[in-house]
Coordinates of N, CA and C in Angstrom, one line a residue:
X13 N -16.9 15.4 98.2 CA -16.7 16.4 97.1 C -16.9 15.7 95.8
X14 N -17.9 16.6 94.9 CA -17.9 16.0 93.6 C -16.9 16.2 92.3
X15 N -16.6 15.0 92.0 CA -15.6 15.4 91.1 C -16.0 16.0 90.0
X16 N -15.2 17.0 89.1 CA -15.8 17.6 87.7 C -15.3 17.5 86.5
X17 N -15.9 16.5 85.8 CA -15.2 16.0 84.4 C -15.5 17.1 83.6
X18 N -14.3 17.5 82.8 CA -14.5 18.8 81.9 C -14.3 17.8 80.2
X19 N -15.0 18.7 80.0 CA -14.8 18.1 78.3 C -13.8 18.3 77.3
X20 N -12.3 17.9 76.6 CA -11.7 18.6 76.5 C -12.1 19.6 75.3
X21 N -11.3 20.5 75.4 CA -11.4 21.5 74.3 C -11.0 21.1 73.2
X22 N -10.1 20.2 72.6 CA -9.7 19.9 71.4 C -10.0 18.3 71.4
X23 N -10.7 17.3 70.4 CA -10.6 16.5 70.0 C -9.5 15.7 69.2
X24 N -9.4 14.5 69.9 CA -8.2 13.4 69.1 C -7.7 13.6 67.9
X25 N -8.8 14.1 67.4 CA -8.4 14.3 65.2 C -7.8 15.8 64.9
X26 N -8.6 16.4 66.1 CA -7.9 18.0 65.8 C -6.6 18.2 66.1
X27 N -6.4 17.4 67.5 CA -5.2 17.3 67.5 C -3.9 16.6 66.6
X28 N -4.4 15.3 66.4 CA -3.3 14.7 65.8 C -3.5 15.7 64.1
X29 N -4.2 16.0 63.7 CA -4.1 17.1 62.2 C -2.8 17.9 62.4
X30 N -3.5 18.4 64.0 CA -2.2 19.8 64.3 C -1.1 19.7 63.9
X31 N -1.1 18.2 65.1 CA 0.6 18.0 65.2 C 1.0 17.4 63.9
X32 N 0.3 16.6 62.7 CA 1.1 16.3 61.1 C 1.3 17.2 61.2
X33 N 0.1 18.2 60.8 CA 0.9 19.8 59.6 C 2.1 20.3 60.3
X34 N 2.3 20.3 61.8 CA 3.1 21.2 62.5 C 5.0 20.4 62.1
X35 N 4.6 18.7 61.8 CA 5.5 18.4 61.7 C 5.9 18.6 60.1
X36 N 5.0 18.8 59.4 CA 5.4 19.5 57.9 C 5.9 20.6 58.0
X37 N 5.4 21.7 58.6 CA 6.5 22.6 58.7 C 7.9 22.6 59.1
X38 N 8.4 21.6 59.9 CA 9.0 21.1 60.7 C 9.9 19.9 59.7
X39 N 10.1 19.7 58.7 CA 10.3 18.9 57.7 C 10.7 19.4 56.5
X40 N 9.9 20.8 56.2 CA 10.5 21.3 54.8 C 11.5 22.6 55.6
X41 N 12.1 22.7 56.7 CA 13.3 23.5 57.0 C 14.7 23.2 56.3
X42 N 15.3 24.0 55.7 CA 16.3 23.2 55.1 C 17.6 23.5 56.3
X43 N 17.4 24.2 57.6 CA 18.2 24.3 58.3 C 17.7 24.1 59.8
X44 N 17.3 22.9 59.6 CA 16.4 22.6 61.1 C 17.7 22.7 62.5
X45 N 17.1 23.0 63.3 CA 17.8 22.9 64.7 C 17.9 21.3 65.5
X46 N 18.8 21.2 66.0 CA 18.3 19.6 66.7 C 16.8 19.9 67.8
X47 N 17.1 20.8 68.2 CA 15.7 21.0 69.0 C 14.4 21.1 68.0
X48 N 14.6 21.8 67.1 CA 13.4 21.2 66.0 C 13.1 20.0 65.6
X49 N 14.4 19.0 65.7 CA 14.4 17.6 64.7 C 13.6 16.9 65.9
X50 N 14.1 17.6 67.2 CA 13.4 16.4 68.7 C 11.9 16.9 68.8
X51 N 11.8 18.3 68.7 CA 10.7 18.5 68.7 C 9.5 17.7 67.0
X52 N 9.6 17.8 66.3 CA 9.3 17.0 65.1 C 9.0 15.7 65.3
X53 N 10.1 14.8 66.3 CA 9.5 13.4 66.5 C 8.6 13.3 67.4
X54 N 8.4 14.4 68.6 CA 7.5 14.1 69.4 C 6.3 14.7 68.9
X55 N 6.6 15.3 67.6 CA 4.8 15.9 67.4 C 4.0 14.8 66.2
X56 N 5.2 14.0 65.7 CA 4.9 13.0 64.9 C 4.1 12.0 65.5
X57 N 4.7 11.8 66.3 CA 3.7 10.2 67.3 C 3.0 10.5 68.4
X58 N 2.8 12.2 68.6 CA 1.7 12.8 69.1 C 0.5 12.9 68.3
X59 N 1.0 13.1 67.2 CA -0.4 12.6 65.7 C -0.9 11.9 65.4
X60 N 0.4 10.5 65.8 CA 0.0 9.4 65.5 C -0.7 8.6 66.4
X61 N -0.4 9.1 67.7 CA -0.8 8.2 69.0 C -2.7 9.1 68.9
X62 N -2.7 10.2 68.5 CA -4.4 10.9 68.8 C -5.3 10.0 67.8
X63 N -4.2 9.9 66.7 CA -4.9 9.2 65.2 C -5.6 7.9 66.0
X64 N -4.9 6.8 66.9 CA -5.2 5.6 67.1 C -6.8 6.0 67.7
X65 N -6.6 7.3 68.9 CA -7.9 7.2 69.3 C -9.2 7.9 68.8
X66 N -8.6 8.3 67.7 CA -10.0 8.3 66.9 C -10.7 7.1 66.6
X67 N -12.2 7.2 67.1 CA -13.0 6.1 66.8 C -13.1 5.5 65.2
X68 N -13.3 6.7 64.8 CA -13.3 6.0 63.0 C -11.9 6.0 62.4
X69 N -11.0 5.8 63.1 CA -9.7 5.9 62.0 C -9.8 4.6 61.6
X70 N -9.4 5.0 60.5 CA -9.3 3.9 59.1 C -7.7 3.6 58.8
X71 N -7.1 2.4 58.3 CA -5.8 1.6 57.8 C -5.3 2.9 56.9
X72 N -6.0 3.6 56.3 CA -5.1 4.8 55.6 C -4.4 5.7 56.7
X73 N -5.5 6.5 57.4 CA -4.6 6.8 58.4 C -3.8 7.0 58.7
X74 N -3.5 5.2 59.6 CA -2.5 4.7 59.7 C -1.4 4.3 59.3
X75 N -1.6 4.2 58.0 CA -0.4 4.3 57.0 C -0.3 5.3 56.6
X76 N -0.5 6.5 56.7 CA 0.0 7.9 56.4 C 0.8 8.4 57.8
X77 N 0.4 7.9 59.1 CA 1.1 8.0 59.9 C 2.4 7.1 60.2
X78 N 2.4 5.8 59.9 CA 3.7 5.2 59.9 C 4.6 5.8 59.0
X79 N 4.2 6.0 57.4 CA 5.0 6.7 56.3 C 5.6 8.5 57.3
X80 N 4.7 9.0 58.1 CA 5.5 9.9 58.5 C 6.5 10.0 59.2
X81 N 5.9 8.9 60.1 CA 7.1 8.7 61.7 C 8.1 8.3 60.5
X82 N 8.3 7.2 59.7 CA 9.4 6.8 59.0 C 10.4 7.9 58.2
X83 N 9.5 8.6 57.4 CA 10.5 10.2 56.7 C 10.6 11.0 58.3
X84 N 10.2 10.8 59.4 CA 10.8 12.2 60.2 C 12.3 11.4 60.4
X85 N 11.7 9.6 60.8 CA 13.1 9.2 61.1 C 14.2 8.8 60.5
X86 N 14.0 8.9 59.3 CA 14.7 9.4 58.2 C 16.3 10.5 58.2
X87 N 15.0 11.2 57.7 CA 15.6 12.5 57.8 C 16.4 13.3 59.1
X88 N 15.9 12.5 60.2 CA 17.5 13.0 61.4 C 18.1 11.7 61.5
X89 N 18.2 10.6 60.8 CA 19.6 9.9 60.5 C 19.2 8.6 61.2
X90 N 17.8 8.0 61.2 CA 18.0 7.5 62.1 C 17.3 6.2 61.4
X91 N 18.0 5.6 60.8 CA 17.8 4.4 59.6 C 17.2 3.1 60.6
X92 N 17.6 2.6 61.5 CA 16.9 1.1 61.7 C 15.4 1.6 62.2
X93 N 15.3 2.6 62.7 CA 13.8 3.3 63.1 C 13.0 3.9 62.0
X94 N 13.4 4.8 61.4 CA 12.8 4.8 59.6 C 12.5 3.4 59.3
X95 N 13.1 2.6 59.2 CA 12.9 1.3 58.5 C 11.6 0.3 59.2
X96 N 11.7 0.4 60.5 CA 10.8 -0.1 61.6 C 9.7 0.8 61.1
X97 N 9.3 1.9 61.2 CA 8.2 2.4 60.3 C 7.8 2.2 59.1
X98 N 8.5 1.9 58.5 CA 8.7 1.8 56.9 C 7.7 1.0 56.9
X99 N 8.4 -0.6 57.2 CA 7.8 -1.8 57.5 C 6.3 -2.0 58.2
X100 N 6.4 -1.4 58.9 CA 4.9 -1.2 59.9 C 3.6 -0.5 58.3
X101 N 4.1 0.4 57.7 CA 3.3 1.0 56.9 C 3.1 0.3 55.9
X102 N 4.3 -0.4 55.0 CA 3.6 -1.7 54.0 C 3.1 -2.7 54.5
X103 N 3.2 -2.6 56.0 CA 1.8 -4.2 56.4 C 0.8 -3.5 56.3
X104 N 0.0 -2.6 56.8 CA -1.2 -1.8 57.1 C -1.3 -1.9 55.5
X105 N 0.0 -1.1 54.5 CA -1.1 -0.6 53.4 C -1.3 -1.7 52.2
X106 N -0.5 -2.6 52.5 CA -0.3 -3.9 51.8 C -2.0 -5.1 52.4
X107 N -1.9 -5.3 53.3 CA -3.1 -5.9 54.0 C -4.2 -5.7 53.8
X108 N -4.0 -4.3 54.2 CA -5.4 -3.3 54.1 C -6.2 -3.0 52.4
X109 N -5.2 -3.6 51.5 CA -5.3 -3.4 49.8 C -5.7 -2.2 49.7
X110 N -5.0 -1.2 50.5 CA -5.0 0.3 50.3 C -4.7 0.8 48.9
X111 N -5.0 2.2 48.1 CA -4.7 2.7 47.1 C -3.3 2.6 46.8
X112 N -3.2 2.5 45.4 CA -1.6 2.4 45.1 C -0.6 3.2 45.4
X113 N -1.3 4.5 45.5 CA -0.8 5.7 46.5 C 0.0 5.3 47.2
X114 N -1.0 4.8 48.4 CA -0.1 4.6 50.0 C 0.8 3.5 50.0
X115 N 0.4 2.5 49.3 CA 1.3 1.1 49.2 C 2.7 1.9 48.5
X116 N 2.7 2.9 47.3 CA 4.3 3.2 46.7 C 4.8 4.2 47.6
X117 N 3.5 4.7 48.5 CA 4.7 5.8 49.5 C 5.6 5.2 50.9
X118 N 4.5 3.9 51.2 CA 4.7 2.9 51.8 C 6.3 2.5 51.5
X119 N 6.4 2.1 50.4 CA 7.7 1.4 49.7 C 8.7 2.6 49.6
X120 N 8.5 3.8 49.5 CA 9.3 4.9 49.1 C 9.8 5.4 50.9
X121 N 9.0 4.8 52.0 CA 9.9 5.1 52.9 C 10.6 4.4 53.3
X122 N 10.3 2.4 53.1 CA 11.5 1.8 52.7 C 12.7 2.5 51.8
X123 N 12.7 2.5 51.3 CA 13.9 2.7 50.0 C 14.4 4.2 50.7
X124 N 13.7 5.0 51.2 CA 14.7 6.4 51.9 C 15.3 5.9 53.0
X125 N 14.5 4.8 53.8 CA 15.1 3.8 55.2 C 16.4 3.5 54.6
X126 N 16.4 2.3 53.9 CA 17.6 1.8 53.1 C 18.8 2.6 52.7
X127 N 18.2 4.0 52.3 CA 19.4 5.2 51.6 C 20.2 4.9 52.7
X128 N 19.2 5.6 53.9 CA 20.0 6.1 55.3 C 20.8 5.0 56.0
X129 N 21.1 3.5 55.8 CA 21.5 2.9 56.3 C 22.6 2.2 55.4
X130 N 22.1 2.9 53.9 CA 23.6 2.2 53.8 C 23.7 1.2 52.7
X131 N 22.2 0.4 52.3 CA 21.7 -1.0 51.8 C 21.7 -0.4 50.5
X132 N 22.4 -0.4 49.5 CA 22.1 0.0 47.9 C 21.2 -1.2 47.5
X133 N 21.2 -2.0 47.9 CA 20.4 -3.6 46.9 C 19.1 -3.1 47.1
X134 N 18.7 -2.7 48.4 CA 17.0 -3.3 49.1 C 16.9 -1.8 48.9
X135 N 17.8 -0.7 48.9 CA 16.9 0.6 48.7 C 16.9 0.6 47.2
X136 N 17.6 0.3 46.3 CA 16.8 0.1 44.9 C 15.9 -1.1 44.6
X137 N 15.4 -2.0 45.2 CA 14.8 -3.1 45.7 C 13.4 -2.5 45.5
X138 N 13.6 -1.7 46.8 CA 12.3 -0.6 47.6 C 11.8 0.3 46.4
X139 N 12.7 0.8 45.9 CA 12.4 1.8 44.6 C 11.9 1.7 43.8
X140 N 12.3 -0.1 43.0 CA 12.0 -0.5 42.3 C 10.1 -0.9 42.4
X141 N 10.2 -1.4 43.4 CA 8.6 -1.7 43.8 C 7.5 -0.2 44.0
X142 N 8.2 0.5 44.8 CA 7.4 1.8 44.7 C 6.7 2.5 43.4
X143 N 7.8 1.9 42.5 CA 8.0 2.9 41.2 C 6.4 2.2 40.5
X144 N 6.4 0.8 40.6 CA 5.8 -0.4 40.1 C 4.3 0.0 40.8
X145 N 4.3 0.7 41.8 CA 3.0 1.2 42.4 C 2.4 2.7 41.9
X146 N 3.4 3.3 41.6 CA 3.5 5.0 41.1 C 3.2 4.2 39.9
X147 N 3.2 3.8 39.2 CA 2.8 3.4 37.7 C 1.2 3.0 37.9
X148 N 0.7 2.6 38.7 CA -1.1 2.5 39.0 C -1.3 3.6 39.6
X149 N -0.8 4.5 40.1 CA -1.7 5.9 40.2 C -2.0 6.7 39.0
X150 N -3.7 6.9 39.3 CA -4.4 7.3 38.4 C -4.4 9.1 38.5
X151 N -4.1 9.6 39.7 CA -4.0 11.1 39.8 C -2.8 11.6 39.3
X152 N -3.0 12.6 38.3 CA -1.5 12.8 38.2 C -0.8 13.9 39.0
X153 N -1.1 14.5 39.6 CA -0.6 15.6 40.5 C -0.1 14.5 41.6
X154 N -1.1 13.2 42.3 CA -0.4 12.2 43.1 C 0.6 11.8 43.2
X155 N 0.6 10.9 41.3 CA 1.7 10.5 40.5 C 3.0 11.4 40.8
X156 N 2.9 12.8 40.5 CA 3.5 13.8 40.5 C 4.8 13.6 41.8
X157 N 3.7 14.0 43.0 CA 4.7 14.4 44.0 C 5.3 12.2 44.5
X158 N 5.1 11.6 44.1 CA 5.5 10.3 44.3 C 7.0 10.3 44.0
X159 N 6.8 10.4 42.2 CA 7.7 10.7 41.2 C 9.1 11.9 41.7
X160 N 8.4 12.8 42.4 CA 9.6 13.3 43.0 C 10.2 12.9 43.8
X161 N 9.8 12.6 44.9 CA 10.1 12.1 46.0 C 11.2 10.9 45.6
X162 N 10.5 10.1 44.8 CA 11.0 8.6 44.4 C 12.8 9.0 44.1
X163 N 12.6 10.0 43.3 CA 13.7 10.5 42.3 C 14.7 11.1 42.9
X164 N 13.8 11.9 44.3 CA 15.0 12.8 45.3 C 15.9 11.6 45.9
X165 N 15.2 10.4 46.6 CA 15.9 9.0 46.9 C 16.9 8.5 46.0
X166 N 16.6 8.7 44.9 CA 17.5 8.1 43.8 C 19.2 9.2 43.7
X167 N 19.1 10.4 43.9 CA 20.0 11.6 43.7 C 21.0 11.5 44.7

């Protein structure tokens, strides 16, 4: 009997897009469920794991996917793994001499890692460096939502 290779219907990029945006919605809840917060991590590194097998993914990318795994793990409390992301995304976007963009969002998910764990030094450390990056972004709507973000860490 011949076997039948089907093609799939959705592509690596379409999917891992899906699952970011799906985890953006999934992120701006201000009353998420724990079954939202579990579902969120597994659509996070379901985006991130499609991202790898895209042929052309590029170091941005992948630093837009570590910075997310790191705010999902964040945000349900879960500091030494936020941080493990954190870390993973300023090697890529530090290495990679990625836009100053990704390098200060890079740093800004250090410094939310740091909140969540507790470290006042190294998350105003982190802040301090991010800020230092947000000051070379040339977009200002970029600038913009950085500067928030930065500032929500600070409150």
């Amino acid at each position: 009997m011949e076997e039948i290779i089907q093609k799939p219907s959705f592509t690596h990029r379409e999917i891992a897009v899906t699952c970011f945006n799906k985890v953006w919605d999934l992120l701006v809840l201000e009353n998420r469920t724990e079954k939202e917060s579990e579902e969120m991590v597994h659509l996070c590194h379901s985006s991130f794991w499609h991202w790898t097998k895209v042929q052309e993914h590029t170091p941005t990318n992948l630093s837009i996917g570590y910075w997310q795994l790191s705010r999902v793990y964040a945000v349900t409390g879960k500091g030494e793994t936020a941080l493990h992301y954190a870390e993973k995304c300023i090697e890529i976007s530090t290495n990679a001499e990625l836009n100053p963009f990704y390098i200060a969002y890079a740093y800004e998910a250090a410094a939310r890692a740091y909140k969540v764990l507790r470290e006042a030094a190294k998350c105003q450390e982190s802040l301090e460096t991010a800020f230092h990056f947000t000051s070379q972004v040339v977009d200002d709507e970029s600038k913009g939502w950085l500067t928030k973000d930065l500032e929500d860490i600070q409150s």
